[in-house]
mmCIF file of C-alpha atoms in Angstrom:
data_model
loop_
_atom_site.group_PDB
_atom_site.id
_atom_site.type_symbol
_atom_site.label_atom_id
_atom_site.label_comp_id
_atom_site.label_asym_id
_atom_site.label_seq_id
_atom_site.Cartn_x
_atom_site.Cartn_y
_atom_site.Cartn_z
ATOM 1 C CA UNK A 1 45.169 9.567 -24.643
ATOM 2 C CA UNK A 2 45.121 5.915 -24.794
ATOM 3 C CA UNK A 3 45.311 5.758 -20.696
ATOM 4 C CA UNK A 4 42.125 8.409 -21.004
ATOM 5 C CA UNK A 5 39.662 6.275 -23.577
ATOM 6 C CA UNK A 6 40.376 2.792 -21.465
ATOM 7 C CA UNK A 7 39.499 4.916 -18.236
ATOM 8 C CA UNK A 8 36.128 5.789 -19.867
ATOM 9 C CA UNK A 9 35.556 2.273 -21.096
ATOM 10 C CA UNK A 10 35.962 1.319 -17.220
ATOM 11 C CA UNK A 11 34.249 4.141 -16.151
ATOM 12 C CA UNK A 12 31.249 3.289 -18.688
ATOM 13 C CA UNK A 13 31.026 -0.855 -18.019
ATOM 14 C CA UNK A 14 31.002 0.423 -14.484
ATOM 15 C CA UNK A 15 28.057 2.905 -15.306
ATOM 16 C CA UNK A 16 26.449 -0.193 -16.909
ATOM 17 C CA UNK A 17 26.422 -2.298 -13.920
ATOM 18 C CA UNK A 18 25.308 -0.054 -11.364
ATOM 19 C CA UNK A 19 22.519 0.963 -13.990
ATOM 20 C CA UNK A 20 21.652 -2.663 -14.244
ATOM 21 C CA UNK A 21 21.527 -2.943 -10.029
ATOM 22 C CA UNK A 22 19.620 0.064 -10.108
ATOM 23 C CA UNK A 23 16.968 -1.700 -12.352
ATOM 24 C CA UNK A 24 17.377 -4.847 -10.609
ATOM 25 C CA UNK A 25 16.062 -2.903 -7.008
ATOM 26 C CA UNK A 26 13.603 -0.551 -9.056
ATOM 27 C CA UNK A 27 12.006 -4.388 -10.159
ATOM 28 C CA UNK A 28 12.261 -5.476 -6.547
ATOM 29 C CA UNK A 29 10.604 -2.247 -5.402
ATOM 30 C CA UNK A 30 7.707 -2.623 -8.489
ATOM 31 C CA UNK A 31 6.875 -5.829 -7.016
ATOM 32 C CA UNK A 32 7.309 -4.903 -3.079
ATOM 33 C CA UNK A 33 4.764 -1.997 -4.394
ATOM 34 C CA UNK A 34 2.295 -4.474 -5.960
ATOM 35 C CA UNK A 35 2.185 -6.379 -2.805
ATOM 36 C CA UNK A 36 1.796 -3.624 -0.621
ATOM 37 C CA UNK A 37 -1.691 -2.172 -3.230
ATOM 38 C CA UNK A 38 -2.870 -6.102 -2.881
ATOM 39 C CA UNK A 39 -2.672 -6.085 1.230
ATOM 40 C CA UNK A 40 -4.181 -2.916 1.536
ATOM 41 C CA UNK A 41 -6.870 -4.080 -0.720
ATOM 42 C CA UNK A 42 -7.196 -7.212 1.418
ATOM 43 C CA UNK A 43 -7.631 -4.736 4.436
ATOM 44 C CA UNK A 44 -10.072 -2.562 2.365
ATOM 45 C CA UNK A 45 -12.460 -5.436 2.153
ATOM 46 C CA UNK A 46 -11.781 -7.102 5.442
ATOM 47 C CA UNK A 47 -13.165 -3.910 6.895
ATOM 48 C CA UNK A 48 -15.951 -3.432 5.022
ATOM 49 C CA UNK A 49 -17.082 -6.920 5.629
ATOM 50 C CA UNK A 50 -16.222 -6.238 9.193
ATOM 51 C CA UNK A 51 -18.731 -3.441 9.006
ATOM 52 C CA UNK A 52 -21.374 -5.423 7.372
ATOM 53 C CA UNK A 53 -21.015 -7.736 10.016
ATOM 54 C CA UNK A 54 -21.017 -5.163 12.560
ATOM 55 C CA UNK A 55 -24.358 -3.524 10.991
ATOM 56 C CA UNK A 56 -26.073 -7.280 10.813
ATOM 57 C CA UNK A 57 -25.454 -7.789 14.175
ATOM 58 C CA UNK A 58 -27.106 -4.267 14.916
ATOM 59 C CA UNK A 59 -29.963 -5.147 13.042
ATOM 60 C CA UNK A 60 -30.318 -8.612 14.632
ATOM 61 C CA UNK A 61 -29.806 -7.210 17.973
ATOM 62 C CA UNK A 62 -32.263 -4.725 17.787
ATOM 63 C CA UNK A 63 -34.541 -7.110 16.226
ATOM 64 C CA UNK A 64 -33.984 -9.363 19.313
ATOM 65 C CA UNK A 65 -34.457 -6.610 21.546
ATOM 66 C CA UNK A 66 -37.838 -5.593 19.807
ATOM 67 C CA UNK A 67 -39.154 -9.585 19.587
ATOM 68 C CA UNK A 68 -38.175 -9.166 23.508
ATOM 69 C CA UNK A 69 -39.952 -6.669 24.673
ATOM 70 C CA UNK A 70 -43.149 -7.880 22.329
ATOM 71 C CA UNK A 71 -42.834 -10.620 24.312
ATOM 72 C CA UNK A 72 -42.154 -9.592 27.625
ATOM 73 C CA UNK A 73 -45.389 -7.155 26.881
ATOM 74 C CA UNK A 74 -47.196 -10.372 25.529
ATOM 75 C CA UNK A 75 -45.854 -12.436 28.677
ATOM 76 C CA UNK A 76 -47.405 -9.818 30.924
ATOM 77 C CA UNK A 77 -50.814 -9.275 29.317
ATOM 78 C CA UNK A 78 -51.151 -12.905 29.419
ATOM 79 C CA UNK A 79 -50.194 -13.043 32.804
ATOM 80 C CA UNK A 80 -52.445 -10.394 33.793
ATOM 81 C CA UNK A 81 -55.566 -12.104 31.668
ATOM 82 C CA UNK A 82 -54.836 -14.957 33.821
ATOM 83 C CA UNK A 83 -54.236 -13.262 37.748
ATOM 84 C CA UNK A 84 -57.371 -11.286 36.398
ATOM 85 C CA UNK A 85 -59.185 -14.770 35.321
ATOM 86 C CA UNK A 86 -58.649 -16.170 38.994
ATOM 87 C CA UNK A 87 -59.416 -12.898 40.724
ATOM 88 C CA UNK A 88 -63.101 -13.635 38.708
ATOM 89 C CA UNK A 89 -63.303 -17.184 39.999
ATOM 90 C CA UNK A 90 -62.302 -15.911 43.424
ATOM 91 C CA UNK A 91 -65.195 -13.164 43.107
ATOM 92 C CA UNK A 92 -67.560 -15.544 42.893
ATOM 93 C CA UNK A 93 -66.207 -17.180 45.352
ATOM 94 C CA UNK A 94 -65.241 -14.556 47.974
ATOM 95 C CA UNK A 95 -66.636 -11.334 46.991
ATOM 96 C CA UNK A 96 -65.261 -8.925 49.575
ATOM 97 C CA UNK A 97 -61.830 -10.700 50.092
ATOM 98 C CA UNK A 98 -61.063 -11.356 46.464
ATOM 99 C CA UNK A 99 -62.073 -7.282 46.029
ATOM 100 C CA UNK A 100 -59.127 -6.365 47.942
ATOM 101 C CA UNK A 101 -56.831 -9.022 46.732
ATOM 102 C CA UNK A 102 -57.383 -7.829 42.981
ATOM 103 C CA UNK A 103 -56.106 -4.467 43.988
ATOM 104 C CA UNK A 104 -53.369 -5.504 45.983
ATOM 105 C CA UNK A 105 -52.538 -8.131 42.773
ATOM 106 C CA UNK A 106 -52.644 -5.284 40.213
ATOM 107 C CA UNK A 107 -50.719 -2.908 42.079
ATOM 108 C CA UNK A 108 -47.587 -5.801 42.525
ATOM 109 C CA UNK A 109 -48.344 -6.485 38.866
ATOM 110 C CA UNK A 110 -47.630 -2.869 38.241
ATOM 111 C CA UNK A 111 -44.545 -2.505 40.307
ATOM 112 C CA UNK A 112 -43.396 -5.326 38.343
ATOM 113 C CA UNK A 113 -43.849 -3.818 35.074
ATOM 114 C CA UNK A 114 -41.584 -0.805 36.416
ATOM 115 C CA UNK A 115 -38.682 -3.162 37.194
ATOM 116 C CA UNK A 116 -38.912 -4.481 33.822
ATOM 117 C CA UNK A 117 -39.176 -1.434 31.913
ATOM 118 C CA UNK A 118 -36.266 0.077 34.306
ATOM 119 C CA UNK A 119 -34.347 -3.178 33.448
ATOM 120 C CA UNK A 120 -34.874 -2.869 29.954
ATOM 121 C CA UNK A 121 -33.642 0.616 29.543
ATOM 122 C CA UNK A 122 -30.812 0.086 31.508
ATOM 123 C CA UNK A 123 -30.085 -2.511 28.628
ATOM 124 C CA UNK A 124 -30.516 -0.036 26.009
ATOM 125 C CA UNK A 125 -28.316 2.625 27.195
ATOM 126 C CA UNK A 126 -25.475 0.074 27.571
ATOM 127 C CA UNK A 127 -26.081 -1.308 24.467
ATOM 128 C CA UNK A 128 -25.977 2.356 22.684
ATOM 129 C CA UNK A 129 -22.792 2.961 24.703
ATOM 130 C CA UNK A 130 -21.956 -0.039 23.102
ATOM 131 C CA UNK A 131 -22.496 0.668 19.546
ATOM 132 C CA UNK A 132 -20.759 3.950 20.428
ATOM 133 C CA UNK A 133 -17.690 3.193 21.179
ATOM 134 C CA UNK A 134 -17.561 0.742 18.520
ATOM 135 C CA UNK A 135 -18.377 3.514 15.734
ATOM 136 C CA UNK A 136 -15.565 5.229 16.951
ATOM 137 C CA UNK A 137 -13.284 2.085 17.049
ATOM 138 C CA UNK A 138 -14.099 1.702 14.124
ATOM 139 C CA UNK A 139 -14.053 5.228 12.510
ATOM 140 C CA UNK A 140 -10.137 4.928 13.946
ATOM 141 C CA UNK A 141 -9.361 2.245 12.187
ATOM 142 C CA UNK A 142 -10.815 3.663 9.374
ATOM 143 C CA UNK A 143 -8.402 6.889 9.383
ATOM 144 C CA UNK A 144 -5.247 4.411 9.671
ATOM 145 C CA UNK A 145 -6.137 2.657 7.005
ATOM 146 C CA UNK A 146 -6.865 6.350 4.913
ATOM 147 C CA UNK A 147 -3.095 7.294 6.770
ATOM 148 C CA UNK A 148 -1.785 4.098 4.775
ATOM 149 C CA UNK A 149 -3.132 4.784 1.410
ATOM 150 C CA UNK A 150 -2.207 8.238 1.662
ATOM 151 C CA UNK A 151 1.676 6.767 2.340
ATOM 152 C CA UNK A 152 1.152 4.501 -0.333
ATOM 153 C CA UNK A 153 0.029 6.976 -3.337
ATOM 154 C CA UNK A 154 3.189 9.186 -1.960
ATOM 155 C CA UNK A 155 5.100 5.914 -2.400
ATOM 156 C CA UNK A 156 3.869 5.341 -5.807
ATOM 157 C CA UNK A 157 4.593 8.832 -7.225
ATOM 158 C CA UNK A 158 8.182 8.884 -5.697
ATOM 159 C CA UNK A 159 8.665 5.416 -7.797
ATOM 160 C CA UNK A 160 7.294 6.760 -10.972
ATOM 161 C CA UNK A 161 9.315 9.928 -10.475
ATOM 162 C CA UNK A 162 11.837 7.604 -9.863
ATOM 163 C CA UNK A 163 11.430 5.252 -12.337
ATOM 164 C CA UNK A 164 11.227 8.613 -15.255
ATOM 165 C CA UNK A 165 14.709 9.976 -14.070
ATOM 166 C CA UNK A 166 15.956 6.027 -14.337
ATOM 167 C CA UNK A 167 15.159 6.174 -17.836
ATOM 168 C CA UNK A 168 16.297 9.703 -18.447
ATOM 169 C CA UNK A 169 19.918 8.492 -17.416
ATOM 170 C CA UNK A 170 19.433 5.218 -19.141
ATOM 171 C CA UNK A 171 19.180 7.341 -22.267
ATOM 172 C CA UNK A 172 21.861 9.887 -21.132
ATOM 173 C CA UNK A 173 24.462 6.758 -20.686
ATOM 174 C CA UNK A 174 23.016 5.131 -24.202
ATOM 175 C CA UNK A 175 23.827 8.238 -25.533
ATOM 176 C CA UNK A 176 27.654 8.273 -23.349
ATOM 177 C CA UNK A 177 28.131 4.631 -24.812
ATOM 178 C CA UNK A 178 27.486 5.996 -28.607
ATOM 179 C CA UNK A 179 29.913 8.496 -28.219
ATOM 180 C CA UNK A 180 31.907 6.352 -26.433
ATOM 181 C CA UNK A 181 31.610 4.417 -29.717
ATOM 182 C CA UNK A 182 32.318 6.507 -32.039
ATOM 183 C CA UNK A 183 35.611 7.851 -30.090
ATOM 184 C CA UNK A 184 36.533 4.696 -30.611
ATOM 185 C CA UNK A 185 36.424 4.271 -34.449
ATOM 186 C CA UNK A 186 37.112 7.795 -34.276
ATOM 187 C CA UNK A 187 40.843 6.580 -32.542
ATOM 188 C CA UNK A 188 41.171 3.738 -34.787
ATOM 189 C CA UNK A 189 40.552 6.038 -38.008
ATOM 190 C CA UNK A 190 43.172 8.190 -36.281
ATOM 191 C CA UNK A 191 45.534 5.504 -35.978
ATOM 192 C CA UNK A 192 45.041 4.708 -39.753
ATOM 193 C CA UNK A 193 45.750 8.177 -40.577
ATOM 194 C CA UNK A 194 48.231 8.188 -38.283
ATOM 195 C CA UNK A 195 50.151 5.127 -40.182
ATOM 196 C CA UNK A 196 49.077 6.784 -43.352
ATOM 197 C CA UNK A 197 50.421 10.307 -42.730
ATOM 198 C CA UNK A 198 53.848 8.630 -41.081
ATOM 199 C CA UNK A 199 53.880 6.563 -44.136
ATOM 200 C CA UNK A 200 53.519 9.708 -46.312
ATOM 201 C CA UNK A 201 56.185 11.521 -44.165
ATOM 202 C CA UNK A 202 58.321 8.809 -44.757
ATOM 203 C CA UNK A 203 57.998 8.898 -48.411
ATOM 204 C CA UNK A 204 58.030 12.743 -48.618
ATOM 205 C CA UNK A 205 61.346 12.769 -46.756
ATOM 206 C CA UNK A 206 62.752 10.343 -49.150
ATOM 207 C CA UNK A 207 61.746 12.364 -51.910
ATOM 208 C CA UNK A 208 62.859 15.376 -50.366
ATOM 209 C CA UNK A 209 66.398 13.587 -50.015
ATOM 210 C CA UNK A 210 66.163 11.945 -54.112
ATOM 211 C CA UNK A 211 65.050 15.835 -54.878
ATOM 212 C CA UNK A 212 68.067 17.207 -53.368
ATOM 213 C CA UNK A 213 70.618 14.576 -55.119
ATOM 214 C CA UNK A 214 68.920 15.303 -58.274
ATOM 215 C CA UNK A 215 69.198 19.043 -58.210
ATOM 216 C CA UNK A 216 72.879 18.904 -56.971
ATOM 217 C CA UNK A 217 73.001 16.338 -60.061
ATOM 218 C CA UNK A 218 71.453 18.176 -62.114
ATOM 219 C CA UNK A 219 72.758 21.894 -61.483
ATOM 220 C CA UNK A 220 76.403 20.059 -62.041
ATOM 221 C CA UNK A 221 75.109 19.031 -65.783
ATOM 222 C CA UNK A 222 72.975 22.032 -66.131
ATOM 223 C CA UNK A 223 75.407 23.557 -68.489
ATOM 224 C CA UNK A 224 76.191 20.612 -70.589
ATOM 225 C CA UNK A 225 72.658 18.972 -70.761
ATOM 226 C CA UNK A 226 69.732 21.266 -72.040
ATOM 227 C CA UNK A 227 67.154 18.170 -72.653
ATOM 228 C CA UNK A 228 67.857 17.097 -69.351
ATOM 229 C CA UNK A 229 67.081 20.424 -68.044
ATOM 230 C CA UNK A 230 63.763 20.229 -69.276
ATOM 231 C CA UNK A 231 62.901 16.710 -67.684
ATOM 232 C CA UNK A 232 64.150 17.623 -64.258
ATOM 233 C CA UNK A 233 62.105 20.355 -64.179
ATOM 234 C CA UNK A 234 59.201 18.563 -65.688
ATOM 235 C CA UNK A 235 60.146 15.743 -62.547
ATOM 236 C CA UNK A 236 60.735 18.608 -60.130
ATOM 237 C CA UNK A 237 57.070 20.019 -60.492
ATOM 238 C CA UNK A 238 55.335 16.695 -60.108
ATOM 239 C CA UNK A 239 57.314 16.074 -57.031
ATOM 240 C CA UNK A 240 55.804 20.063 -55.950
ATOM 241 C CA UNK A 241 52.719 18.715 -56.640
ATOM 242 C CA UNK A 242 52.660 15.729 -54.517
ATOM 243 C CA UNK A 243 54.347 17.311 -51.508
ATOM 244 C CA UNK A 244 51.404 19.658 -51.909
ATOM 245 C CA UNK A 245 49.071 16.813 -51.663
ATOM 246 C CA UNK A 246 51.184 15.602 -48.822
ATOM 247 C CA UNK A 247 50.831 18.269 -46.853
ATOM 248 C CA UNK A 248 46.593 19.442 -47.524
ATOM 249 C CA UNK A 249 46.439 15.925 -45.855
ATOM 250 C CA UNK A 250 48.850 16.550 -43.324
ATOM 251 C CA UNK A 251 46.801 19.222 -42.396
ATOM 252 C CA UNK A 252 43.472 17.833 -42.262
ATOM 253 C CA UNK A 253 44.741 15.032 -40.367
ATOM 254 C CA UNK A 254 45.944 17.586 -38.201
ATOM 255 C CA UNK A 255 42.303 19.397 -38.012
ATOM 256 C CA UNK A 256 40.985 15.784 -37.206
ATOM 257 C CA UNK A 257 42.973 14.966 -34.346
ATOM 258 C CA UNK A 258 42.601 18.453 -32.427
ATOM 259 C CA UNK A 259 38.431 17.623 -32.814
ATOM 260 C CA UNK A 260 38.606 14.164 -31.350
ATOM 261 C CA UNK A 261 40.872 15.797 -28.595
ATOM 262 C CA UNK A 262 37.886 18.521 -27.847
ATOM 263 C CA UNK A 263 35.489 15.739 -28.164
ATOM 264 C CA UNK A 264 37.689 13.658 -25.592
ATOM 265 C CA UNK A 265 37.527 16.918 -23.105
ATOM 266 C CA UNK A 266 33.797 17.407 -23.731
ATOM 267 C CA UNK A 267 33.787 13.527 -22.472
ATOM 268 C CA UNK A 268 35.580 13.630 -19.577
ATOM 269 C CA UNK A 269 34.051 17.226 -18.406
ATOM 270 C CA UNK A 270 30.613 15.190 -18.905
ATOM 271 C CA UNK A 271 31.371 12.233 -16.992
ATOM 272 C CA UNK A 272 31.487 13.436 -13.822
ATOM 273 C CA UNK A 273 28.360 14.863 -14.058
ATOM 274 C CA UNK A 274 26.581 11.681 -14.969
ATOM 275 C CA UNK A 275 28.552 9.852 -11.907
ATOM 276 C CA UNK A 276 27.027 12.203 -9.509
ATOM 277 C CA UNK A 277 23.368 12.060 -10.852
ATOM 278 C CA UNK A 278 23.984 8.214 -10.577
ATOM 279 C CA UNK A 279 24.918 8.512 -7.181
ATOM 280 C CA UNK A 280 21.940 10.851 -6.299
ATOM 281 C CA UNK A 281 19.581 7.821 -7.841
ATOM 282 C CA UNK A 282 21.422 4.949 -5.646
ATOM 283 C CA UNK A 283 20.584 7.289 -2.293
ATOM 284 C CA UNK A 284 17.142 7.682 -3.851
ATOM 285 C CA UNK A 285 16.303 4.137 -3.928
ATOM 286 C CA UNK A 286 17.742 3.691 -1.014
ATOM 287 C CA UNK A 287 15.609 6.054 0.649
ATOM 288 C CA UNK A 288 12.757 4.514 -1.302
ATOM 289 C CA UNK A 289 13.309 1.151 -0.178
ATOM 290 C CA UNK A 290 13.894 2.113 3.412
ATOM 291 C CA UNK A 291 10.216 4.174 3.531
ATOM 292 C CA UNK A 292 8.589 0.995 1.516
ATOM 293 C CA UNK A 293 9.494 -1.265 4.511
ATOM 294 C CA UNK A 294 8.666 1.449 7.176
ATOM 295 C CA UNK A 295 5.023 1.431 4.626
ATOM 296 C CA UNK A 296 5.103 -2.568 5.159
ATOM 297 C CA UNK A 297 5.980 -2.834 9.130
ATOM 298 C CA UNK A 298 3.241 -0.497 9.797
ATOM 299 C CA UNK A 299 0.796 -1.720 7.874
ATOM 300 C CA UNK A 300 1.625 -5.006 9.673
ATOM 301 C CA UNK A 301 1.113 -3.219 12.968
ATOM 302 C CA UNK A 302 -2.158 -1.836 11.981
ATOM 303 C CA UNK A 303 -3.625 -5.134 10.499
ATOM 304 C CA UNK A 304 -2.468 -6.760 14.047
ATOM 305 C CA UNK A 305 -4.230 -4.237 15.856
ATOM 306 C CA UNK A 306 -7.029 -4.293 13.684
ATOM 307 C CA UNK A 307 -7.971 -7.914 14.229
ATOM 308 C CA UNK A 308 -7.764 -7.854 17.897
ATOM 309 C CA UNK A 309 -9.949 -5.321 17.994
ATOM 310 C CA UNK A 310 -12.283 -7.360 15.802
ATOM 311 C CA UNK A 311 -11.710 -9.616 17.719
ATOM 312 C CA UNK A 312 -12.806 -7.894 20.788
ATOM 313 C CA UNK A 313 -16.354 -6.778 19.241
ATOM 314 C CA UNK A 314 -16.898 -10.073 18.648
ATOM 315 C CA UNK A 315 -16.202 -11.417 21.832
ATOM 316 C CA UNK A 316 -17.794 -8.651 23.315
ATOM 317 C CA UNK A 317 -20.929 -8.928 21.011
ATOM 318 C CA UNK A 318 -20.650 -12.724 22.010
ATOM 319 C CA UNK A 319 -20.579 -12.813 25.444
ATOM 320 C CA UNK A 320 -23.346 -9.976 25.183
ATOM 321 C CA UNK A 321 -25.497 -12.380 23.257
ATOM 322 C CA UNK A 322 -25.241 -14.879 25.998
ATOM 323 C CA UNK A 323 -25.664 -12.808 28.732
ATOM 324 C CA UNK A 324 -29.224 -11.590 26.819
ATOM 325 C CA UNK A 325 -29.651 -15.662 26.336
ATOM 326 C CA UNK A 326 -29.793 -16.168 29.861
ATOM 327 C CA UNK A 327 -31.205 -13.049 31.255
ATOM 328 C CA UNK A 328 -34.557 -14.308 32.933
ATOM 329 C CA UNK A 329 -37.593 -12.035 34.245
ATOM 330 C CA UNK A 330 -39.065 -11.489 37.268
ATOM 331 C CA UNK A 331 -42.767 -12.943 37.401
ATOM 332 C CA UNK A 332 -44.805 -12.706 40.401
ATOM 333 C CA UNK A 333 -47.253 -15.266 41.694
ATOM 334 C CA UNK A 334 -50.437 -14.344 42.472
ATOM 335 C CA UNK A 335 -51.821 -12.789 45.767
ATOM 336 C CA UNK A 336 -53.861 -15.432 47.881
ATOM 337 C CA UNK A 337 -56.488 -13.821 49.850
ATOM 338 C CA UNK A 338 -55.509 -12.642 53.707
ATOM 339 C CA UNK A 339 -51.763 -13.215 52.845
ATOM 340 C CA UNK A 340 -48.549 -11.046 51.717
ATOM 341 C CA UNK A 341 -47.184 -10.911 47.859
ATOM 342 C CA UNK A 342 -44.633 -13.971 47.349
ATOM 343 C CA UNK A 343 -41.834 -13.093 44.825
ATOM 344 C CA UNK A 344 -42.052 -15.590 42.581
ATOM 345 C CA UNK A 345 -39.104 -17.938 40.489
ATOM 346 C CA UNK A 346 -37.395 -16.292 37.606
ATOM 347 C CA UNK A 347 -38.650 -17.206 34.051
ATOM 348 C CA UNK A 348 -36.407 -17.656 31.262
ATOM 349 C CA UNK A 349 -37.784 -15.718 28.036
ATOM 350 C CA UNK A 350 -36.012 -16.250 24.708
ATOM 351 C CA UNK A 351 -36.081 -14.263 21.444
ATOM 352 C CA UNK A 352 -38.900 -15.741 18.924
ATOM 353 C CA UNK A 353 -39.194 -18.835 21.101
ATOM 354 C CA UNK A 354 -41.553 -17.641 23.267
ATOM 355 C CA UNK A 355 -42.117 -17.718 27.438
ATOM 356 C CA UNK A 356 -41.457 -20.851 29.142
ATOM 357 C CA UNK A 357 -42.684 -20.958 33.013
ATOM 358 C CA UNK A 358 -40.368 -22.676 35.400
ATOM 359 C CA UNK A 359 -42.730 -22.863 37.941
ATOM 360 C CA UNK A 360 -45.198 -24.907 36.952
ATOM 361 C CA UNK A 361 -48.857 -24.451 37.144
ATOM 362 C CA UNK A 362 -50.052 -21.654 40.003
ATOM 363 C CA UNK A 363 -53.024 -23.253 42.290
ATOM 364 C CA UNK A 364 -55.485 -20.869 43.445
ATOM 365 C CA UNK A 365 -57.150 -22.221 47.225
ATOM 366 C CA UNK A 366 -60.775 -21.058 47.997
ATOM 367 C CA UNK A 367 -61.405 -19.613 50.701
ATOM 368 C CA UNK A 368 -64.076 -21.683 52.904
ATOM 369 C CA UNK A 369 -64.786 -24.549 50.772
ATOM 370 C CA UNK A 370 -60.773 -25.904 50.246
ATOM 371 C CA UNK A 371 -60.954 -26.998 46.801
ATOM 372 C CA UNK A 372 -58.036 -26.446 44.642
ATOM 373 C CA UNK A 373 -58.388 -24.702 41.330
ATOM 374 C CA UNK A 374 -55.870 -25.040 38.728
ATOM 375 C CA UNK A 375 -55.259 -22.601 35.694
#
């Protein structure tokens, strides 16, 4: 019995330490959790400034793209006011000539006008290709990052299960440990009564002996000692009496110690039972901490991939914004009478700064007289 209790002692401080590991890596995993709900919230708001971004770069481009067609249309007009200026000096100049040169001027002017427009929604349906793709790019990334919270609230409610059935067996072994406790004053009161009832053995023995020698005395000197008579049995029923005694607490003694035995069976059927759930909890956050850093390496993966595709747009959107920088437009020169359309030099137009010729003033040449005439 004594072999059994300092097994379950063992068994128990054991029980205690792994409990205490088993908090130690549910604290771990708390905090691994914690930083886990603060990087995906990091992620949250990188992408929606991302998207804001995104969006204000739509705006601006389209803005850019509306300024530049105002002012390729207000580039034009002007240009046209102005060929249509010198075709009226020419007229006065050259009537007949500068008739047919008009025509011939408007119709290049038109043909130009086609190119642009042509140009222009070429540009467009690139740049709505554009946007496109990066909607879906970004409607992707989007869904992992949905995929990761999803894997994170499954995370979370396998921890809290977790952490419930933690303190279900932390009260199941504070509840071992009491009983655990009281076995053991139970065993010391046992080994009190234990003294006590070998003690009262002893002493009943003794008087069982003293008993005897006084009724062999006393049965020899019955017949000669009445008075005598009368005090042996008077001795004789108080030493009934306390063998009586003796033995109503030899038997509940007896009652005590076949309880604490059940009790100590109860125990030991019990204690496997609480081994094995413990063991199921150790594989459990095992498993736990095994998905949590799956959970962490691939939200690692997707904020890697998410920035260099960030990244990309931007480079993208920045080497687009350069290319629209330096795109230039094709002006003609105006017709001079008797002679074929020149294409002209490329001028550089720039959103909200206005068209700036590279080709300096045009001179228009008279026809008979040779003066020059400068717009």
């Amino acid at each position: 019995m004594k072999s059994e209790v300092k097994t379950i002692v063992q068994r128990c401080s054991q029980l205690e330490g792994t409990q205490h590991d088993a908090q130690q890596r549910l604290q771990l995993l708390d905090t691994d959790i914690s930083e886990a709900k603060l990087t995906i919230q990091q992620y949250e708001a990188k992408m929606k400034l991302n998207e804001e971004s995104l969006h204000e770069t739509e705006h601006k481009k389209r803005a850019l793209e509306e300024e530049m067609d105002s002012l390729k249309e207000e580039a034009a007009s002007l240009r046209t006011q102005a060929k249509m200026y010198v075709s009226q000096l020419d007229e006065h100049k050259e009537k007949s000539a500068n008739l047919a040169s008009a025509t011939e001027m408007k119709d290049a002017l038109q043909v130009e006008m086609q190119s642009h427009r042509e140009a222009h929604q070429r540009q467009l349906a690139e740049l709505r290709n554009e946007i496109t793709e990066k909607q879906s790019r970004i409607s992707g990334l989007t869904e992992s990052t949905q995929k990761i919270t999803l894997a994170h609230e499954k995370l979370q409610a396998d921890y809290d299960k977790l952490k419930s059935e933690e303190s279900e067996k932390a009260v199941r072994l504070a509840e071992l440990s009491l009983a655990m406790d009281r076995r053991e004053q139970a065993k010391q009161d046992l080994k009190g009564l234990e003294e006590t009832v070998a003690k009262e053995l002893q002493t009943l023995h003794n008087l069982r002996k003293l008993f005897v020698q006084d009724l062999q005395t006393k049965v020899k000197k019955s017949q000669n000692k009445t008075d005598d008579d009368e005090e042996e049995t008077m001795s004789s029923h108080a030493q009934k009496q306390k063998i009586s005694f003796l033995e109503n607490n030899l038997d509940q003694l007896t009652k005590v110690h076949k309880q604490l035995v059940r009790d100590n069976a109860d125990l030991r059927c019990e204690l496997p039972k609480l081994e094995k759930r413990l063991r199921a909890t150790m594989d459990r956050v095992k498993s736990l901490e095994s998905a949590l850093k799956e959970a962490k390496e691939g939200a690692m993966r997707d904020r890697k991939r998410y920035q260099h595709e960030v990244d990309r747009i931007k480079e993208a959107v920045r080497q687009k914004n350069l290319m629209r920088r330096g795109h230039s437009a094709q002006i003609a020169k105006p017709i001079r009478a008797g002679h074929a359309p020149v294409p002209s030099q490329p001028m550089g137009i720039r959103g909200g700064g206005g068209a700036a010729a590279q080709n300096g003033p045009v001179a228009v040449r008279g026809g008979s007289s040779g003066a020059t005439t400068t717009a």
